[in-house]
Amino acid sequence: MINKILMGIFKIIISLVNLLLTPINNLIVSAIPNLTNVFTTIHSLFNLIFTYVHWFTDAMMLSSECISFVISCLTLRLTIPLAVNTVKLALKWYDKLKV
Amino acid sequence: MRSLNFKRLFKKVFIYFIFTVLFWCLKIAFVNASMLDFENLTLTDNETLSGGSWLSNNVGYYFSNNGFRTIDFETGIVGNLVEVVDKYSYGFISYCSYDNIYQTYRQNELYSEQMNMFDTYVKSFIYSSTVPCTIKYITWKFKYDCGATGTYCNAHPRFVFYGDISDYSLRSYGYLSEPLQVDTSTAQILNQNAVIIDNIDKTNDKLDKLNDNINDNNVDSSNSTISDFFNSFNSGDTKGLQDIIILPLEYVNHLNDKCTPVRLPLGQLGDVDLPCLSETLYNKSEFANLFNILALLINGFIMYKCATSLILFINDLKNPDSDKLEVLEL
């Protein structure tokens, strides 16, 4: 049940992201075609980096637990301010509505 | 005179002998006829019973005679059985008895015995009483299950009664007034009941599955679900704006993947193959302990630094001078 709900939420997010980004992407492709090359370059850069990143982490003797922990910490650092700001924004709206 | 008397006496004895012989002949004939009535009481012939159906006679078959001491009750599936697993037949018969010692009529003093059948042979049980008793009635209830519910087998149940003729007269056999039988309508009702029960079972199974699905709080497959989440983005433009946004996240998701040897291109110097050190160097028995300690220190240091920075970051949330949140708000 929970798994299905998660999958449903993911599908909604995917649909929303596609819905928002597709027109922008089409606009870039048609209006600024050279920017597509930049995207391709960035894609190639990520590919290049991640071709060696596994070897690098292995050579650095970084365990999977350590990597997971680092990713979790970074996720928290990004999520906490977002959550706090969301709450603050909601409170601001509530105060304005109350007035 | 004496010879006349002797002739008369001889004539009487002869007539008595003739009558005696005739009587015994008639008696034997009568007994044989009764035994024929009693044996091989076929309940149904060529009756096809659905799997799991109950064949029963809840009313019971009534006897009205004293004198039974031993009842041998047999049943079984005689005939061709469909070759399915777990074919068996079980059931019970019951009857009440009249106890001559205490002279108390105990209705529903049931003597029952479960019978199991694993093949086509006839299973029987014997009721023996130390005293003469009256068989008031016999009820039976048998279940013929030749396999899974809904399957069918050709069952030819046969009920055979034998009486103990050693102590009691054979007339006790004669009180079986009518043949045991199950009419077709009853069999049809039983078959329909079996179908209904089968459908109810199927519905219950579906409800159980639905209930299990609702109550399933297992999130073990969340990793694969998250991978699907990232992979689903690749269905569209692979080198567009979506890809740029999702690509780092996708790679982070695969950061824990197992190391694979890489080839480092060095231009004119040629390519250098870089094997995974964990498989070539770190696992050497000579250095294994050393590298384990080293890995522990490195990992511990990194995790310690991450944890402390996170704690400091959370503490900074309380600091009004901290501008991290405000920066985000901009």
Coordinates of C-alpha atoms in Angstrom, one line a residue:
Chain A
M1 CA 0.0 0.0 0.0
I2 CA 2.7 2.5 1.1
N3 CA 4.8 1.4 -1.9
K4 CA 1.9 2.1 -4.3
I5 CA 1.3 5.5 -2.7
L6 CA 5.0 6.3 -3.1
M7 CA 5.0 5.2 -6.7
G8 CA 1.9 7.3 -7.3
I9 CA 3.6 10.4 -5.7
F10 CA 6.7 9.8 -7.9
K11 CA 4.6 9.6 -11.0
I12 CA 2.8 12.8 -10.1
I13 CA 6.2 14.5 -9.6
I14 CA 7.5 13.1 -12.9
S15 CA 4.5 14.3 -14.7
L16 CA 4.7 17.8 -13.2
V17 CA 8.4 18.1 -13.9
N18 CA 7.9 17.0 -17.5
L19 CA 4.9 19.3 -17.8
L20 CA 6.9 22.3 -16.6
L21 CA 10.1 21.7 -18.3
T22 CA 9.0 20.4 -21.7
P23 CA 7.8 23.8 -23.0
I24 CA 10.9 25.5 -21.7
N25 CA 13.1 22.8 -23.3
N26 CA 11.3 23.1 -26.6
L27 CA 11.7 26.9 -26.4
I28 CA 15.4 26.5 -25.9
V29 CA 15.8 24.0 -28.7
S30 CA 13.9 26.2 -31.1
A31 CA 15.1 29.7 -30.0
I32 CA 18.6 29.1 -28.7
P33 CA 19.8 26.0 -30.4
N34 CA 23.4 26.5 -29.3
L35 CA 22.3 26.1 -25.7
T36 CA 21.5 22.5 -26.6
N37 CA 25.2 22.0 -27.1
V38 CA 25.8 23.3 -23.6
F39 CA 23.4 20.7 -22.3
T40 CA 25.1 18.0 -24.2
T41 CA 28.5 19.1 -22.8
I42 CA 27.2 19.1 -19.3
H43 CA 25.7 15.7 -19.9
S44 CA 29.1 14.5 -21.2
L45 CA 30.8 16.0 -18.2
F46 CA 28.6 14.2 -15.8
N47 CA 29.1 11.0 -17.7
L48 CA 32.9 11.5 -17.6
I49 CA 32.9 12.2 -13.9
F50 CA 30.7 9.3 -13.0
T51 CA 32.7 7.0 -15.2
Y52 CA 35.6 7.3 -12.7
V53 CA 33.8 8.2 -9.5
H54 CA 33.2 4.5 -8.5
W55 CA 36.8 3.8 -9.1
F56 CA 37.8 6.9 -7.1
T57 CA 35.6 6.0 -4.1
D58 CA 36.9 2.5 -4.2
A59 CA 40.5 3.7 -4.3
M60 CA 39.8 6.1 -1.4
M61 CA 38.5 3.1 0.6
L62 CA 35.1 4.9 1.1
S63 CA 32.6 2.4 2.2
S64 CA 29.0 2.4 0.9
E65 CA 27.8 3.2 4.4
C66 CA 30.0 6.3 4.5
I67 CA 28.8 7.4 1.1
S68 CA 25.1 6.9 2.1
F69 CA 25.7 8.8 5.3
V70 CA 27.3 11.7 3.4
I71 CA 24.4 11.8 1.0
S72 CA 21.9 11.7 3.8
C73 CA 23.7 14.6 5.6
L74 CA 23.7 16.7 2.4
T75 CA 20.1 15.9 1.8
L76 CA 19.2 17.0 5.3
R77 CA 21.2 20.2 4.9
L78 CA 19.2 21.0 1.8
T79 CA 15.9 19.8 3.1
I80 CA 15.9 21.5 6.5
P81 CA 16.1 25.1 5.2
L82 CA 13.5 24.3 2.6
A83 CA 11.1 22.9 5.2
V84 CA 11.7 25.8 7.6
N85 CA 11.1 28.3 4.9
T86 CA 8.0 26.5 3.8
V87 CA 6.7 26.7 7.4
K88 CA 7.7 30.3 7.7
L89 CA 5.9 31.1 4.4
A90 CA 2.8 29.2 5.5
L91 CA 2.8 31.2 8.8
K92 CA 3.2 34.4 7.0
W93 CA 0.2 33.6 4.8
Y94 CA -1.8 32.6 7.8
D95 CA -1.0 35.9 9.6
K96 CA -2.0 37.9 6.5
L97 CA -5.2 35.9 6.2
K98 CA -6.0 36.4 9.8
V99 CA -5.5 40.1 9.5
Chain B
M1 CA -50.5 -104.7 16.7
R2 CA -47.0 -103.8 17.7
S3 CA -45.9 -103.7 14.1
L4 CA -48.9 -101.4 13.3
N5 CA -47.9 -99.1 16.1
F6 CA -44.3 -99.2 14.9
K7 CA -45.4 -98.3 11.4
R8 CA -47.4 -95.4 12.8
L9 CA -44.5 -94.3 14.9
F10 CA -42.2 -94.6 11.9
K11 CA -44.7 -92.7 9.8
K12 CA -44.9 -89.9 12.4
V13 CA -41.1 -89.8 12.7
F14 CA -40.7 -89.7 8.9
I15 CA -43.3 -87.0 8.5
Y16 CA -41.6 -85.0 11.3
F17 CA -38.2 -85.5 9.6
I18 CA -39.7 -84.4 6.2
F19 CA -41.2 -81.3 7.8
T20 CA -38.0 -80.6 9.6
V21 CA -35.9 -80.8 6.5
L22 CA -38.5 -78.7 4.6
F23 CA -38.4 -76.2 7.4
W24 CA -34.7 -75.9 7.4
C25 CA -34.7 -75.6 3.6
L26 CA -37.2 -72.8 3.8
K27 CA -35.3 -71.2 6.6
I28 CA -32.0 -71.3 4.7
A29 CA -33.8 -70.0 1.6
F30 CA -35.4 -67.2 3.6
V31 CA -32.1 -66.3 5.2
N32 CA -30.3 -66.2 1.9
A33 CA -32.9 -64.0 0.5
S34 CA -32.6 -61.7 3.4
M35 CA -28.9 -61.6 3.1
L36 CA -29.2 -60.7 -0.5
D37 CA -31.5 -57.9 0.5
F38 CA -29.0 -56.7 2.9
E39 CA -25.8 -57.0 1.1
N40 CA -24.5 -54.7 -1.5
L41 CA -26.8 -51.8 -0.7
T42 CA -25.7 -49.4 -3.4
L43 CA -26.4 -45.9 -2.4
T44 CA -25.9 -44.5 -5.8
D45 CA -24.7 -46.1 -8.9
N46 CA -22.5 -44.3 -11.4
E47 CA -23.0 -41.2 -9.4
T48 CA -20.5 -38.4 -10.1
L49 CA -19.9 -36.5 -6.9
S50 CA -18.3 -33.1 -6.9
G51 CA -15.1 -32.8 -4.9
G52 CA -15.8 -31.8 -1.4
S53 CA -19.5 -32.5 -1.4
W54 CA -21.1 -34.2 1.5
L55 CA -23.2 -37.2 1.0
S56 CA -25.4 -37.6 4.0
N57 CA -28.7 -38.8 5.3
N58 CA -29.4 -36.7 8.3
V59 CA -32.8 -38.3 8.8
G60 CA -31.3 -41.6 9.3
Y61 CA -32.4 -45.0 8.4
Y62 CA -34.8 -46.6 10.9
F63 CA -34.7 -50.1 12.3
S64 CA -37.4 -51.5 14.4
N65 CA -36.0 -54.7 15.6
N66 CA -34.1 -55.9 18.5
G67 CA -31.3 -58.3 18.2
F68 CA -28.3 -56.6 16.5
R69 CA -25.2 -57.2 18.3
T70 CA -22.6 -56.5 15.7
I71 CA -22.9 -54.1 12.8
D72 CA -20.3 -54.0 10.1
F73 CA -20.7 -50.8 8.2
E74 CA -18.7 -50.4 5.0
T75 CA -18.3 -47.7 2.6
G76 CA -15.9 -46.7 0.0
I77 CA -15.4 -45.5 -3.5
V78 CA -15.7 -48.4 -5.7
G79 CA -14.9 -47.8 -9.3
N80 CA -12.7 -45.5 -11.3
L81 CA -11.1 -42.6 -9.6
V82 CA -9.8 -39.7 -11.4
E83 CA -6.0 -39.7 -10.8
V84 CA -5.7 -36.7 -8.6
V85 CA -3.8 -36.2 -5.5
D86 CA -5.2 -36.4 -2.0
K87 CA -8.1 -38.5 -2.9
Y88 CA -9.8 -39.6 0.3
S89 CA -13.1 -40.2 1.8
Y90 CA -14.0 -39.8 5.4
G91 CA -17.1 -39.6 7.4
F92 CA -18.9 -41.2 10.2
I93 CA -22.0 -43.1 10.9
S94 CA -23.8 -43.0 14.1
Y95 CA -26.5 -45.0 15.8
C96 CA -28.0 -45.3 19.1
S97 CA -28.4 -48.4 21.1
Y98 CA -30.7 -50.0 23.6
D99 CA -28.9 -51.3 26.6
N100 CA -30.5 -54.4 28.0
I101 CA -28.5 -54.3 31.2
Y102 CA -29.7 -50.9 32.4
Q103 CA -32.9 -50.9 30.4
T104 CA -32.5 -47.3 29.5
Y105 CA -33.0 -46.0 26.0
R106 CA -30.3 -43.7 25.2
Q107 CA -31.1 -41.8 22.1
N108 CA -28.3 -40.3 20.3
E109 CA -25.8 -42.2 22.2
L110 CA -23.6 -42.0 19.2
Y111 CA -21.0 -44.4 18.3
S112 CA -19.0 -42.7 15.6
E113 CA -15.8 -43.4 14.0
Q114 CA -13.9 -41.4 11.5
M115 CA -12.9 -43.3 8.4
N116 CA -10.1 -42.4 6.2
M117 CA -9.6 -43.8 2.7
F118 CA -6.6 -43.3 0.6
D119 CA -7.5 -45.7 -2.2
T120 CA -10.4 -47.5 -3.7
Y121 CA -10.6 -50.2 -1.1
V122 CA -13.5 -50.4 1.2
K123 CA -13.1 -49.2 4.7
S124 CA -15.2 -50.6 7.4
F125 CA -15.7 -50.5 11.1
I126 CA -17.5 -52.8 13.4
Y127 CA -19.7 -52.0 16.2
S128 CA -19.7 -54.7 18.8
S129 CA -21.8 -54.8 21.9
T130 CA -21.4 -57.2 24.8
V131 CA -25.2 -57.2 25.2
P132 CA -28.0 -57.4 22.8
C133 CA -29.0 -53.9 21.6
T134 CA -31.6 -52.3 19.4
I135 CA -30.4 -50.4 16.5
K136 CA -32.9 -47.6 16.3
Y137 CA -31.5 -45.8 13.3
I138 CA -28.3 -45.2 11.5
T139 CA -27.2 -41.9 10.1
W140 CA -24.3 -41.3 7.9
K141 CA -22.4 -38.5 6.6
F142 CA -19.5 -39.0 4.2
K143 CA -17.4 -36.6 2.4
Y144 CA -15.9 -37.6 -0.9
D145 CA -13.1 -35.4 -1.9
C146 CA -11.1 -36.8 -4.8
G147 CA -8.8 -33.8 -5.1
A148 CA -9.0 -30.1 -5.0
T149 CA -12.3 -28.4 -4.6
G150 CA -14.2 -28.3 -7.8
T151 CA -12.7 -31.4 -9.3
Y152 CA -14.8 -34.4 -9.9
C153 CA -14.3 -38.1 -9.4
N154 CA -16.4 -41.1 -10.2
A155 CA -17.5 -42.2 -6.9
H156 CA -19.5 -45.3 -6.3
P157 CA -20.2 -45.3 -2.6
R158 CA -21.5 -48.6 -1.3
F159 CA -22.9 -49.3 2.0
V160 CA -22.8 -52.8 3.2
F161 CA -24.4 -54.1 6.5
Y162 CA -23.5 -57.3 8.1
G163 CA -25.1 -58.7 11.2
D164 CA -23.8 -61.0 13.8
I165 CA -25.6 -64.2 13.1
S166 CA -23.9 -66.3 15.7
D167 CA -26.1 -65.3 18.7
Y168 CA -29.2 -63.9 17.1
S169 CA -31.7 -65.1 14.6
L170 CA -31.3 -64.1 11.0
R171 CA -34.7 -62.4 11.0
S172 CA -33.0 -59.3 12.2
Y173 CA -31.8 -58.8 8.7
G174 CA -35.2 -58.6 7.4
Y175 CA -36.1 -55.2 8.8
L176 CA -34.3 -53.2 6.3
S177 CA -37.4 -52.1 4.6
E178 CA -36.1 -49.9 1.8
P179 CA -32.9 -49.5 -0.1
L180 CA -30.6 -46.6 0.8
Q181 CA -30.5 -44.1 -1.9
V182 CA -29.8 -40.5 -2.6
D183 CA -32.0 -39.0 -5.2
T184 CA -30.7 -37.0 -8.1
S185 CA -32.1 -33.7 -6.8
T186 CA -30.1 -34.0 -3.6
A187 CA -27.0 -34.8 -5.5
Q188 CA -27.5 -31.8 -7.7
I189 CA -28.1 -29.6 -4.7
L190 CA -24.9 -30.9 -3.2
N191 CA -23.0 -30.1 -6.4
Q192 CA -24.5 -26.6 -6.5
N193 CA -23.5 -26.1 -2.9
A194 CA -20.0 -27.2 -3.7
V195 CA -19.8 -24.7 -6.5
I196 CA -21.2 -21.9 -4.3
I197 CA -18.8 -22.8 -1.5
D198 CA -15.9 -22.8 -4.1
N199 CA -16.9 -19.3 -5.3
I200 CA -17.2 -18.0 -1.8
D201 CA -13.7 -19.4 -1.1
K202 CA -12.4 -17.6 -4.2
T203 CA -14.0 -14.3 -3.1
N204 CA -12.6 -14.7 0.4
D205 CA -9.2 -15.3 -1.1
K206 CA -9.5 -12.1 -3.1
L207 CA -10.6 -10.2 0.0
D208 CA -7.7 -11.6 1.9
K209 CA -5.3 -10.4 -0.8
L210 CA -6.9 -7.0 -0.8
N211 CA -6.7 -6.8 3.0
D212 CA -3.1 -7.9 2.9
N213 CA -2.4 -5.3 0.3
I214 CA -4.0 -2.5 2.3
N215 CA -2.2 -3.5 5.5
D216 CA 1.1 -4.0 3.8
N217 CA 3.6 -1.6 5.3
N218 CA 6.6 -3.1 3.7
V219 CA 8.9 -0.5 2.2
D220 CA 11.8 -2.9 1.3
S221 CA 11.3 -2.2 -2.3
S222 CA 11.7 1.6 -1.8
N223 CA 15.2 1.5 -3.3
S224 CA 14.0 0.0 -6.5
T225 CA 11.0 2.4 -6.5
I226 CA 13.4 5.4 -6.2
S227 CA 15.5 4.0 -9.0
D228 CA 12.4 3.8 -11.1
F229 CA 11.7 7.4 -10.2
F230 CA 14.9 8.5 -11.7
N231 CA 14.8 6.2 -14.6
S232 CA 11.3 7.3 -15.5
F233 CA 12.7 10.7 -16.5
N234 CA 14.8 9.2 -19.2
S235 CA 11.8 8.4 -21.3
G236 CA 11.8 11.8 -22.8
D237 CA 14.6 14.1 -24.1
T238 CA 17.8 12.6 -22.9
K239 CA 19.9 15.7 -23.3
G240 CA 17.5 18.4 -22.6
L241 CA 16.7 20.5 -19.6
Q242 CA 15.1 17.7 -17.7
D243 CA 18.2 15.6 -18.1
I244 CA 20.4 18.3 -16.7
I245 CA 18.2 18.6 -13.6
I246 CA 17.8 14.9 -13.0
L247 CA 21.3 13.7 -14.0
P248 CA 23.1 14.6 -10.8
L249 CA 20.4 13.0 -8.7
E250 CA 20.5 9.9 -10.8
Y251 CA 24.2 9.6 -10.4
V252 CA 24.0 10.2 -6.7
N253 CA 21.4 7.4 -6.6
H254 CA 24.0 5.1 -8.3
L255 CA 26.9 6.3 -6.2
N256 CA 26.9 3.2 -4.1
D257 CA 27.2 0.9 -7.1
K258 CA 30.0 -1.6 -7.2
C259 CA 33.4 -0.5 -8.6
T260 CA 34.2 -1.4 -12.1
P261 CA 37.6 -1.2 -13.7
V262 CA 38.0 1.9 -15.9
R263 CA 40.2 2.8 -18.8
L264 CA 42.1 6.1 -18.5
P265 CA 42.9 7.6 -21.9
L266 CA 46.2 9.3 -21.8
G267 CA 46.4 10.5 -25.4
Q268 CA 49.6 9.5 -27.1
L269 CA 50.8 7.6 -24.1
G270 CA 48.0 5.2 -24.7
D271 CA 45.2 3.9 -22.5
V272 CA 45.8 2.8 -18.9
D273 CA 43.5 0.2 -17.4
L274 CA 42.8 1.0 -13.8
P275 CA 41.6 -2.1 -11.9
C276 CA 39.5 -1.8 -8.7
L277 CA 42.0 -1.5 -5.8
S278 CA 39.6 -3.3 -3.4
E279 CA 39.8 -6.4 -5.6
T280 CA 43.5 -6.2 -6.4
L281 CA 45.4 -4.5 -3.6
Y282 CA 43.2 -4.0 -0.5
N283 CA 42.2 -7.6 -0.3
K284 CA 45.7 -8.9 -0.2
S285 CA 46.1 -10.9 3.0
E286 CA 49.4 -9.2 3.8
F287 CA 47.8 -5.7 3.8
A288 CA 44.2 -6.5 4.6
N289 CA 44.3 -5.6 8.3
L290 CA 46.3 -2.4 7.6
F291 CA 43.9 -1.3 4.9
N292 CA 40.9 -2.1 7.0
I293 CA 42.2 0.1 9.8
L294 CA 43.0 2.8 7.3
A295 CA 39.5 2.6 5.7
L296 CA 38.0 2.7 9.2
L297 CA 39.9 5.9 10.0
I298 CA 39.1 7.6 6.7
N299 CA 35.4 6.7 6.8
G300 CA 35.1 7.6 10.4
F301 CA 36.8 10.9 9.9
I302 CA 34.5 11.8 7.0
M303 CA 31.4 10.7 8.8
Y304 CA 32.4 12.6 11.9
K305 CA 33.0 15.7 9.9
C306 CA 29.6 15.4 8.2
A307 CA 27.8 14.7 11.5
T308 CA 29.4 17.7 13.3
S309 CA 28.8 20.0 10.4
L310 CA 25.1 18.9 10.3
I311 CA 24.8 19.5 14.1
L312 CA 26.4 22.9 13.7
F313 CA 24.1 23.7 10.9
I314 CA 21.0 22.8 12.9
N315 CA 22.3 24.8 15.8
D316 CA 22.7 27.7 13.4
L317 CA 19.0 27.6 12.7
K318 CA 18.5 29.1 16.2
N319 CA 21.0 31.8 15.6
P320 CA 19.2 35.0 14.4
D321 CA 22.4 36.3 12.9
S322 CA 22.7 33.3 10.6
D323 CA 21.8 34.2 7.1
K324 CA 21.5 30.7 5.6
L325 CA 17.7 30.7 5.7
E326 CA 17.4 34.2 4.5
V327 CA 19.7 33.5 1.6
L328 CA 17.4 30.6 0.7
E329 CA 14.4 32.8 1.0
L330 CA 15.9 35.2 -1.5

